[in-house]
Structure formats: structure tokens, C-alpha cells
Amino acid sequence: MIRVEHLSKAYRRKVVVDDLSFSVEGGEAVALWGPNGAGKTTVIRCLLGLVGYEGLIEVGGVDARTHSKVTRGLIGYVPQELGFYGDLTVAETLALSSDLRGLPRTRIGEVIEAVSLEAEAGKRVSELSGGMRQRLGMAVALLPDPPVLLLDEPTSSLDVTARRRMVSLLDSLRGPERVLVITSHRVEEVGMLVDRVLALEAGHLVHECPPGELAGRLNLESWLHVVLPSEQTVTALAHLAAAGFDAHENGHGVLVGVSPEDKVSALGCLREGDFQIMDFEVWR
Amino acid sequence: MTATVTTPGFSTPRVFELRPVTVIARKVVREASRDRWFWLYCAGFAVLAGAITMTAVPDQNLIGSGGFGRTAASLVALVQLVVPLMALTLGARYLAGERDSGTLVFLLCHPVSRTEVLVGTYVGLAASMFAAVSTGFGAAGLFSALRSAPTDPVLLIRLAALSWLLSLAMLGLGLLISSTVKSASTALGMALFVWLAVVFLGDLGVMGTVVATRLPVGALFATVIINPVEAFRLASVVALDGSLDALGPAGTYAVDRFGDGIATIAVGVMVAWTVISGAVAVLAFRSGDQT
């Protein structure tokens, strides 16, 4: 469905994407992962024909450079920074998008319902919260029921609850005919949403792997925060240190530096020492 | 060899379609109608046009058109200042403003071409300017009627048409600025500079050039008429049945050389500015990165 070959892009003289090649088959969900400045958003902009580039991009077998209007018709796009007309209502924004695509307005109600914006349909966009605007962006992208969905950091500006809801929505959008391309810098989020990760660094493809292998390939260290009764903290620190863990006191518990594979063994070590684990979470 | 995907509900759009142009034009008109600057300009133009009509003293000897000439001449002077300012700033702020607010990406991620976006924007702004010019001249006609002063409706419509044509040329220049700069504030600054150049510096520059280079009168005329504001003034003076001698040696030369054809040339200059600036704006907008 998407074929990218030897894609390169430079802004003035700064190379942002350098000789990048990948393809995405129908039904696949792929993440473009990388730190800020890795070139993820630029790849998305190239796919949409918003910027000029060197190399070849095909969407649905159509050249995105020479037939960008056709390829954009196949794509639903949710940008990282959502630019809407603030004086339009949610329903008017979707009507404008529908008219621009030459679609009947009959699907507007359906997509408003899909993103749970029924109560806000008559509200002006300027009155919406960040999470609601993100859902409106998703509604605009879903309006043509496109075979390709491009989502640029879809959860970056959301709080925990809205993020959980968005992840659930994205998961529901997966299908045998639909391609999902998501940019993200969150390893845990990528793991929940996609089949394959393309890890970018300074515009280069450095790893291509299943999401479960990403953290290991990148040697990413996590911090395991374990909440313990306060009287157990000092002895737990000594116990973990004796087992070879890098542990520190933190608030109501301990913070243990762990590789992706060591999270369970750190918890096991505390259980073996009869420490009362009250709660835990993983920080990256 | 690549196979083209056949997705139900998706048809191959033509390179240029009228549908997205009209959708974008309607959007632009609606936004202009909610823009306080647009209404401020409209109100200012209408009030000044009305004030000119109320205060002008009919004088059949000064200029033609049955006593309405002095009022009409004052309206021409007003249009020369206000309409270029309004059209240039409106055009220059528009696309650059859309870029600033991120709504340009919203438009361009739809299956519409950049040419359609720019042409739609131009048509919408041209319709808005038509409304503004009509409001100004409408106010002039209304006040004139209220005062029972001599009025020439045909002349008023002719001047309004020339004013709108001037606004189209200036809109083209404004959109050209908007297509090439990154921010609305830079675009506004450039638009004000161009306005100063065509309205004030054009005259001073021509005068300076004449003194410095002893320009032949034919070249002087060409230097004058290439300015769309001067072209508007020439066409308006002809419409007023006035003598071009009042415009100095260049006017005398124009009458001797071109006779009645001078109005056609002046209108042609404004049309040329409209077409050329619009076409260059399309090329500039199509070639750059839009992020």
C-alpha cells in the first residue's frame, strides 16, 4: 500500500531524512519511532506531498509526487499540531472537510459518534479542549473511510485518560484493508498499537523490528518504581543492591534501574525477600 | 510495474476542478465577513465616500459629467489610497495567516491541488472586495441622492468597476507576497511597503528619474502607466470626460499618441497586473514547502 524508496529531504542545507526506504502492506500498523528531530514528521509531510523530496513515494501504487491529489484522497491525516478554523463548529469543520473531498455529508454524524463528540457537535472549535480537538482531528481523518491513516504523535498532547481512550480508538481502527502509520517517541505506546517499528535516528532507519524488541535493540533502560511500607525501604535497598540492582530511595518506595528484561526479576527479588509490594509502575 | 489500488468510493480527481475552488471561495468570503479589519476598511471607505459626496461642491466647469464631476474626482482620489491598501493587506495576510495558524495544512492534506487553493482564495477575496467597493460607492450614491445633488449613476458604476479592477490587481500582488513569505506579520509589512511604493513612491520616483535622466516623454509615459494605481487614475479621468492635460506632459503625450485608446491601455495594464501577479503567485505557492 505504501512504498518509500531512497527518500531524502533537506531543509536548506540540513538533511532531515536521508536515503530512507520502507514499505507497508495492507492491514499493517507501523510506527515511525524516534526522538525529536529524527525525521518522523518530515516523512509524513513527504507522504502527503506537503514538502518536496528526493526519491520515490507510492501510495496505493500511485506516485505521490506526480499525483499527490490522488494519493491524498487515499489518506486520512491527523497532524501533531492541529490547525482548525476556530470560529467553525465541530459539525461545520467536518462539513468543510467533506465538501473539500467531494463527499456527501451523510457520514458526518457517523464519525462524530465514532470519536464520541456528539455533545460537542455544535460547539466552536475554539471552545474545545486539547483532547476534544485531537478527537476532531481523528474525525476529519476518518471522514472518507480512508485505506491509509497517518497519525503524527496522536497522543502527545493528551492527558492519561484521553490517551487511553485514543489508544483504544486507534486499536479499533485496525482492519485487514487499512494501513496505520503512527509516529511516536513513546516505546510503551508503540508496543500497544503496531505490528512493526521503524526506528529513525537523524533521518536514518536504524532498526526495523517487532515492537517488543525495540527497547532491547535500543538498550533503553527503564526505571521500576516500587511502593513499599516506609519501614521496609532501607532494607529493600540493601537487598536489591546485594542482588546487583541499581536502586535508590524515592518517595514512598524504591526506584530500580532495569533493562527491559529485568523488570520482573527485580520484582521477584523483592518478593523473595518478603517485602510487601504495595504498587509499582515503569518509568522511561 | 506498479498496480493502482482500487478502493471503493475513491475516484481519480482531475488536476483542476471547480468544486474545491468554490468550496474554498465560500470559506474565504465567510471568513472575510467575520474579519474586523475588513469591516473597518469597509466602514472607513463608506464613511469617507459619503463624506466626500456630502461636502463636495458641484462645479460643472471643473470637470465633466454634469456637476457630479468634482465629487467623482474626489472619489477617485479616495479609491487610489484606500482600495490598494485594503486589497494588498487582505491578500498578503490571507495565506500567510493560514500558514501561521496551521489551517493551510488542514486544507492541503485534503485531495485539493495548491492551484485550486490559491485560485479559490483569490476568487473569495475578489468577491469580498466587490462587496467592499460596492459598499463605498453605494454610500456615495445614497448620500448624493439624499442631498438631491446631481448624480451620474452610470459614471458611478463605471468608477466602481475600475476600482474593483484595481483591487483585483492589488489582490494578485498581495497573494504573491503571501505565497512567498512565512509569517503574516512579514507579509503585512511587505504589503505596506508595496502600497507606499505604488501610491506615493511611484510618483516621486518618476519625478526623480525625469530630473536625473531627462527621460523622453514616451518613456516617462510608460513609467507612469506601468503602475496599476496610475493606470486606474488615467482610466478614471477618461471616464470622467476630463482632460489628461491635467496630468502633465505624460498626459499630453498620451492624448496625442493614443487618443481614446488610452482608457483601453490603462484597463489592459490593470488586467495584466491581475493575470501576471496571480500566475506568479500560483507558481510560487506550488513550488515551496508548505508546513
XYZ file of C-alpha atoms in Angstrom:
575
model
C 0.000 0.000 0.000
C 2.874 2.401 0.808
C 6.276 2.164 -0.858
C 9.081 4.548 0.015
C 12.404 4.241 -1.794
C 15.543 6.271 -1.199
C 13.598 9.138 0.342
C 15.732 12.151 1.183
C 14.710 15.592 2.366
C 16.771 18.604 3.369
C 15.564 21.955 4.685
C 18.035 24.473 3.267
C 21.248 22.505 3.773
C 20.169 20.478 6.802
C 19.456 16.867 5.864
C 16.381 15.707 7.813
C 15.662 12.395 6.060
C 18.493 10.527 4.393
C 18.016 7.678 1.901
C 15.091 6.090 3.745
C 13.367 3.035 2.250
C 10.469 1.018 3.645
C 7.127 -0.381 2.622
C 3.838 -1.020 4.427
C 1.400 -3.697 3.304
C -2.405 -3.508 3.535
C -3.698 -4.315 7.008
C -0.388 -3.467 8.696
C 0.113 -0.982 11.522
C 3.590 0.521 11.550
C 5.242 3.005 13.872
C 7.855 5.534 12.898
C 9.676 5.765 16.215
C 12.468 8.123 17.115
C 13.489 11.017 19.317
C 12.562 14.601 18.443
C 14.316 15.638 15.228
C 14.621 12.067 13.935
C 12.637 12.959 10.797
C 9.319 11.235 11.594
C 7.070 14.216 10.870
C 9.028 15.068 7.727
C 8.387 11.557 6.373
C 4.651 12.093 6.971
C 4.792 15.506 5.234
C 6.529 13.881 2.256
C 3.834 11.181 2.104
C 1.205 13.939 1.953
C 3.094 15.958 -0.664
C 3.276 18.977 1.648
C 7.019 19.276 1.045
C 9.272 18.484 -1.897
C 11.611 15.498 -1.639
C 14.046 13.262 -3.497
C 13.298 9.597 -4.041
C 10.075 7.717 -4.699
C 6.855 7.535 -2.700
C 3.898 5.471 -3.866
C 0.565 5.203 -2.098
C -1.760 2.549 -3.483
C 0.582 2.181 -6.456
C 0.258 5.878 -7.348
C 3.252 8.233 -7.431
C 2.741 10.783 -4.641
C 4.894 13.386 -6.385
C 3.093 13.477 -9.726
C -0.400 12.573 -8.456
C -0.428 13.988 -4.940
C -4.101 14.938 -5.220
C -4.952 11.278 -5.888
C -2.765 9.921 -3.092
C -4.126 12.456 -0.585
C -7.564 11.106 -1.443
C -6.423 7.745 -0.068
C -5.019 9.223 3.144
C -6.601 10.377 6.380
C -4.153 12.511 8.358
C -4.066 13.569 11.987
C -1.327 16.179 12.447
C 0.660 16.689 15.632
C -0.364 20.340 15.824
C -3.999 20.636 14.878
C -4.886 23.712 12.845
C -8.620 24.233 12.654
C -10.748 27.286 11.931
C -11.607 28.360 15.467
C -14.861 30.083 14.522
C -16.323 26.952 12.906
C -18.245 24.414 14.937
C -17.270 20.741 15.039
C -20.046 19.890 12.558
C -19.104 22.811 10.256
C -15.447 21.717 10.269
C -16.462 18.233 9.195
C -18.832 19.688 6.569
C -15.946 21.754 5.153
C -13.711 18.677 5.040
C -16.494 16.683 3.422
C -17.054 19.377 0.764
C -13.315 19.600 0.037
C -13.260 15.861 -0.578
C -16.445 15.982 -2.638
C -18.163 13.541 -0.296
C -21.825 13.571 0.736
C -22.298 14.931 4.255
C -24.065 11.775 5.374
C -21.006 10.352 7.163
C -20.541 13.354 9.443
C -22.874 12.041 12.160
C -21.240 8.631 11.964
C -17.683 9.910 12.544
C -18.820 12.310 15.285
C -20.261 9.275 17.048
C -17.117 7.202 16.380
C -14.960 9.735 18.245
C -17.595 10.468 20.911
C -18.059 14.152 20.096
C -21.864 14.108 19.893
C -22.272 16.599 22.732
C -19.754 18.976 21.170
C -21.082 18.891 17.583
C -22.482 22.420 17.850
C -19.532 23.885 19.766
C -16.985 26.165 18.140
C -13.552 24.575 17.723
C -12.002 27.400 19.769
C -14.051 26.209 22.764
C -12.757 22.605 22.641
C -10.137 21.141 24.965
C -6.909 19.639 23.603
C -8.312 16.113 23.845
C -11.516 17.076 22.041
C -9.549 18.790 19.271
C -7.486 15.628 18.903
C -10.695 13.629 18.532
C -11.954 16.150 15.972
C -8.690 15.638 14.067
C -9.380 11.920 14.129
C -12.955 12.510 12.894
C -11.660 14.604 9.964
C -9.185 11.843 9.105
C -11.849 9.120 9.295
C -14.448 11.020 7.255
C -13.543 9.442 3.868
C -13.026 5.991 5.477
C -9.510 6.037 4.005
C -7.360 2.956 3.376
C -4.350 4.789 4.850
C -4.297 6.617 8.186
C -1.289 8.759 9.066
C -1.139 9.822 12.700
C 1.582 12.190 13.808
C 2.145 11.814 17.564
C -1.588 11.224 18.110
C -1.371 11.142 21.904
C 1.347 13.713 22.549
C -0.916 16.460 23.903
C -3.347 14.239 25.798
C -3.722 13.532 29.496
C -3.686 9.940 30.770
C -7.427 9.343 30.398
C -7.668 10.881 26.930
C -4.550 8.967 25.875
C -6.057 5.672 26.997
C -9.240 6.490 25.051
C -7.246 7.423 21.942
C -5.183 4.218 22.085
C -8.407 2.222 22.337
C -9.884 4.118 19.353
C -6.756 3.552 17.268
C -6.816 -0.128 18.127
C -10.420 -0.333 16.922
C -9.465 1.228 13.588
C -7.166 -1.597 12.618
C -8.521 -3.783 9.848
C -7.431 -6.125 7.083
C -7.599 -3.392 4.412
C -6.366 -0.417 6.398
C -2.824 0.786 6.862
C -1.927 2.698 10.016
C 1.284 4.703 10.158
C 1.876 6.265 13.564
C 4.762 8.466 14.616
C 5.662 8.303 18.275
C 8.529 8.653 20.682
C 6.838 6.516 23.373
C 8.092 2.949 23.370
C 5.223 1.596 25.500
C 2.582 3.196 23.260
C 4.192 1.794 20.120
C 4.092 -1.654 21.681
C 0.332 -1.444 22.167
C -0.581 -0.224 18.698
C 1.570 -1.593 15.912
C 2.937 -4.739 14.271
C 6.274 -3.288 13.255
C 8.509 -0.437 14.293
C 10.791 1.593 12.053
C 13.252 3.300 14.387
C 14.681 6.516 12.974
C 17.684 8.441 14.147
C 18.859 11.644 12.439
C 16.843 10.755 9.351
C 18.264 7.236 9.024
C 16.466 3.937 9.542
C 18.468 2.334 12.375
C 16.200 -0.593 13.330
C 13.206 -2.396 11.862
C 11.678 -4.869 14.303
C 8.534 -6.042 16.129
C 7.588 -3.566 18.875
C 8.512 -5.996 21.678
C 12.125 -5.992 20.548
C 12.519 -2.238 20.247
C 13.601 -1.443 23.800
C 16.147 -4.267 23.765
C 17.572 -3.231 20.399
C 17.950 0.330 21.585
C 19.321 -0.689 25.002
C 16.745 1.529 26.639
C 16.862 1.467 30.445
C 13.641 1.791 32.401
C 13.061 2.720 35.993
C 10.865 0.487 38.090
C 9.191 2.450 40.856
C 8.075 0.098 43.641
C 5.926 1.402 46.501
C 6.765 -0.245 49.836
C 5.876 0.371 53.506
C 8.247 3.129 54.679
C 9.856 0.905 57.347
C 10.936 -1.581 54.634
C 12.602 0.910 52.273
C 16.140 0.852 53.714
C 16.341 -2.933 53.952
C 14.798 -3.304 50.468
C 17.523 -1.020 49.050
C 20.224 -3.190 50.662
C 18.547 -6.367 49.441
C 18.353 -5.075 45.843
C 21.951 -3.809 45.921
C 23.149 -7.222 47.149
C 21.344 -8.796 44.157
C 23.199 -6.424 41.802
C 20.429 -3.886 41.093
C 20.969 -0.120 40.838
C 18.382 1.026 43.415
C 17.596 4.371 45.073
C 15.132 5.607 47.624
C 12.252 7.562 46.081
C 9.215 8.917 47.912
C 7.223 6.031 49.313
C 9.414 3.309 47.870
C 12.424 2.473 45.767
C 13.464 3.262 42.213
C 15.281 0.414 40.442
C 17.179 0.896 37.168
C 16.305 -2.088 34.955
C 16.795 -3.266 31.397
C 13.556 -4.322 29.613
C 14.151 -7.970 30.565
C 14.949 -7.286 34.237
C 11.665 -5.724 35.352
C 10.161 -8.996 36.504
C 13.373 -10.229 38.143
C 13.603 -7.025 40.222
C 10.052 -7.585 41.479
C 10.856 -11.278 42.076
C 13.890 -10.299 44.142
C 11.717 -8.136 46.422
C 9.085 -10.889 46.733
C 11.757 -13.418 47.707
C 12.904 -11.029 50.438
C 9.305 -10.935 51.795
C 8.918 -7.236 51.119
C 5.318 -6.029 50.878
C 4.911 -4.620 47.341
C 2.011 -2.158 47.574
C 2.180 -0.871 43.977
C 4.610 -0.454 41.102
C 4.970 1.328 37.762
C 7.526 1.548 34.968
C 9.070 4.924 34.056
C 11.057 5.610 30.911
C 5.500 -2.075 -12.749
C 3.047 -0.887 -10.159
C -0.630 -1.663 -9.843
C -3.024 1.099 -8.880
C -5.171 0.290 -5.876
C -8.905 0.277 -6.456
C -10.582 1.380 -3.288
C -14.376 1.585 -3.311
C -15.608 5.170 -3.226
C -12.364 6.706 -4.478
C -12.228 8.073 -7.997
C -9.305 9.755 -9.698
C -9.798 13.524 -9.422
C -8.915 15.850 -12.276
C -5.874 18.085 -11.890
C -8.011 21.239 -11.632
C -11.640 21.145 -10.528
C -14.127 23.929 -9.907
C -15.744 22.213 -6.889
C -12.860 22.734 -4.423
C -12.372 26.254 -5.811
C -15.964 27.179 -4.950
C -15.754 25.474 -1.535
C -12.611 27.452 -0.669
C -14.005 30.696 -2.136
C -17.140 30.371 0.036
C -14.964 29.744 3.080
C -12.872 32.853 2.314
C -15.970 35.071 1.894
C -17.363 33.803 5.199
C -14.053 34.498 6.960
C -13.750 37.975 5.408
C -17.261 38.735 6.614
C -16.094 37.886 10.165
C -12.807 39.817 9.895
C -12.869 43.035 11.904
C -10.159 44.618 9.723
C -12.259 44.009 6.620
C -15.262 45.669 8.213
C -13.126 48.541 9.473
C -11.844 49.180 5.937
C -15.375 48.872 4.516
C -16.807 51.248 7.083
C -13.934 53.730 6.618
C -14.301 53.671 2.848
C -18.085 54.069 3.020
C -17.891 56.922 5.557
C -15.238 58.799 3.578
C -17.092 58.249 0.281
C -20.281 59.506 1.935
C -18.483 62.492 3.448
C -16.987 63.440 0.082
C -20.420 63.312 -1.526
C -21.969 65.389 1.263
C -19.322 68.082 1.237
C -18.407 68.324 -2.463
C -19.480 71.488 -4.266
C -20.878 70.806 -7.735
C -18.839 72.592 -10.380
C -19.650 71.904 -13.971
C -16.733 73.934 -15.207
C -14.081 71.971 -13.379
C -14.675 68.598 -14.932
C -17.383 66.858 -16.960
C -20.322 64.644 -16.000
C -22.956 67.219 -15.284
C -21.884 68.645 -11.930
C -21.082 65.282 -10.401
C -17.521 65.563 -11.710
C -15.905 67.114 -8.630
C -17.465 64.502 -6.340
C -16.373 61.726 -8.695
C -12.831 63.119 -8.931
C -12.630 63.179 -5.134
C -13.875 59.581 -5.036
C -11.109 58.593 -7.487
C -8.520 60.181 -5.194
C -10.001 58.251 -2.247
C -10.020 54.959 -4.149
C -6.381 55.455 -5.137
C -5.431 55.426 -1.464
C -7.914 53.080 0.188
C -8.560 50.290 -2.311
C -4.884 49.329 -2.906
C -4.273 49.352 0.867
C -7.308 47.183 1.526
C -6.654 44.673 -1.268
C -2.909 44.392 -0.698
C -3.189 43.785 3.038
C -6.161 41.427 2.649
C -4.312 39.313 0.056
C -0.949 39.398 1.828
C -2.354 38.445 5.224
C -4.531 35.633 3.971
C -2.375 32.635 3.022
C 0.430 33.663 5.378
C -2.163 33.846 8.179
C -3.442 30.387 7.267
C 0.166 29.153 7.409
C 0.665 30.759 10.841
C -2.456 29.175 12.298
C -1.885 25.721 10.766
C -5.116 25.813 8.770
C -3.171 25.780 5.490
C -2.003 22.241 6.323
C -5.635 21.383 7.140
C -6.607 22.442 3.602
C -3.610 20.912 1.834
C -3.958 17.471 3.433
C -7.250 17.152 1.536
C -7.314 15.974 -2.089
C -7.090 19.520 -3.444
C -4.270 20.967 -5.521
C -2.364 24.056 -4.456
C -3.578 25.819 -7.596
C -7.167 25.150 -6.525
C -6.420 26.525 -3.037
C -4.868 29.697 -4.415
C -7.499 30.272 -7.104
C -10.286 29.615 -4.567
C -8.696 32.095 -2.171
C -8.359 34.670 -4.946
C -11.984 34.286 -6.040
C -13.198 34.573 -2.422
C -11.131 37.689 -1.755
C -12.205 39.216 -5.095
C -15.857 38.684 -4.117
C -15.171 40.306 -0.733
C -13.510 43.285 -2.424
C -16.511 43.566 -4.762
C -18.714 43.876 -1.685
C -16.387 46.468 -0.143
C -16.159 48.610 -3.284
C -19.926 48.358 -3.811
C -20.474 49.478 -0.205
C -18.262 52.549 -0.710
C -19.780 53.629 -3.998
C -23.239 52.671 -2.743
C -22.751 55.043 0.185
C -21.632 57.790 -2.209
C -24.719 57.281 -4.401
C -27.029 57.146 -1.387
C -25.708 60.348 0.192
C -25.797 62.069 -3.175
C -29.447 61.091 -3.626
C -30.304 62.163 -0.061
C -28.759 65.535 -0.777
C -30.625 65.782 -4.082
C -27.268 66.595 -5.672
C -26.629 65.888 -9.340
C -25.625 62.258 -9.702
C -24.492 60.209 -12.682
C -25.276 56.542 -11.858
C -23.568 55.247 -14.999
C -20.367 57.077 -14.119
C -20.592 55.805 -10.538
C -20.903 52.204 -11.774
C -18.044 52.729 -14.235
C -15.790 54.078 -11.473
C -16.816 51.230 -9.154
C -15.892 48.725 -11.888
C -12.487 50.379 -12.373
C -11.951 50.376 -8.592
C -12.754 46.679 -8.427
C -10.335 46.024 -11.286
C -7.655 47.925 -9.376
C -8.437 45.821 -6.310
C -8.003 42.612 -8.380
C -4.523 43.713 -9.470
C -3.611 44.548 -5.877
C -5.060 41.268 -4.581
C -2.822 39.415 -7.044
C 0.208 41.250 -5.657
C -0.955 40.603 -2.097
C -1.355 36.874 -2.724
C 2.055 36.802 -4.404
C 3.534 38.237 -1.192
C 1.502 35.767 0.867
C 2.749 32.815 -1.189
C 6.390 33.641 -0.692
C 6.747 34.686 2.955
C 6.449 32.549 6.075
C 4.570 34.767 8.520
C 1.545 37.050 8.379
C 3.418 39.913 10.059
C 6.179 39.843 7.412
C 3.523 39.683 4.687
C 1.723 42.691 6.172
C 4.981 44.667 6.320
C 5.746 43.879 2.693
C 2.206 44.766 1.640
C 2.504 48.184 3.306
C 5.827 48.750 1.557
C 4.299 47.877 -1.845
C 1.348 50.165 -1.073
C 3.712 53.052 -0.315
C 5.644 52.261 -3.498
C 2.649 52.243 -5.844
C 0.741 55.115 -4.216
C 3.454 57.585 -3.164
C 6.955 56.495 -4.105
C 5.827 55.754 -7.673
C 5.116 59.450 -8.309
C 8.228 60.660 -6.507
C 10.391 58.043 -8.203
C 9.135 59.043 -11.650
C 9.730 62.714 -10.895
C 13.227 61.971 -9.626
C 14.022 59.822 -12.642
C 12.834 62.543 -15.018
C 15.066 65.120 -13.360
C 18.075 62.821 -13.170
C 17.884 61.191 -16.606
C 15.930 63.709 -18.747
C 13.687 60.816 -19.778
C 11.959 61.152 -23.187
C 8.222 61.747 -22.766
C 7.330 58.340 -24.270
C 9.464 56.549 -21.694
C 8.022 58.803 -18.990
C 4.510 57.771 -20.019
C 5.484 54.084 -19.976
C 7.000 54.519 -16.498
C 3.794 56.139 -15.275
C 1.255 53.762 -16.783
C 3.060 50.587 -15.701
C 1.939 51.488 -12.154
C -1.557 49.984 -11.723
C -2.644 52.893 -9.490
C -1.660 55.394 -12.190
C -3.404 53.231 -14.795
C -6.548 53.418 -12.659
C -6.211 57.197 -12.404
C -5.832 57.582 -16.189
C -8.802 55.311 -16.895
C -10.884 57.202 -14.328
C -10.018 60.616 -15.739
C -11.061 59.382 -19.182
C -14.298 58.022 -17.674
C -14.901 61.477 -16.124
C -14.555 63.060 -19.560
C -11.716 65.080 -18.087
C -8.649 66.328 -19.886
C -5.485 64.271 -19.471
C -3.555 67.529 -19.878
C -4.129 67.954 -16.151
C -1.745 65.056 -15.629
C 1.199 66.985 -17.141
C 3.466 66.137 -20.081
C 2.810 62.401 -19.827
C -0.937 63.056 -20.078
C -0.491 65.348 -23.078
C 1.720 62.744 -24.737
C -0.899 60.031 -24.019
C -3.669 62.077 -25.676
C -1.514 62.871 -28.722
C -0.194 59.350 -29.113
C -3.147 57.129 -28.202
C -6.262 59.341 -28.296
C -9.317 57.486 -26.980
C -7.353 54.228 -26.802
C -5.676 55.381 -23.593
C -8.524 54.011 -21.451
C -8.154 50.602 -23.071
C -4.420 50.651 -22.422
C -4.957 51.615 -18.773
C -7.527 48.861 -18.276
C -5.188 46.437 -20.073
C -2.393 47.335 -17.642
C -4.614 46.525 -14.643
C -5.754 43.254 -16.235
C -2.110 42.378 -16.987
C -1.120 43.036 -13.360
C -4.011 40.837 -12.216
C -3.120 37.938 -14.515
C 0.666 38.097 -14.178
C 0.788 38.569 -10.397
C -1.845 35.835 -9.981
C 0.086 33.435 -12.222
C 3.395 34.105 -10.444
C 1.624 33.636 -7.090
C 0.365 30.210 -8.268
C 3.893 29.223 -9.357
C 5.396 30.403 -6.067
C 2.730 28.665 -3.981
C 3.103 25.395 -5.918
C 6.880 25.265 -5.691
C 7.532 25.894 -1.992
C 7.307 23.594 1.036
C 4.032 24.162 2.903
C 4.337 23.220 6.557
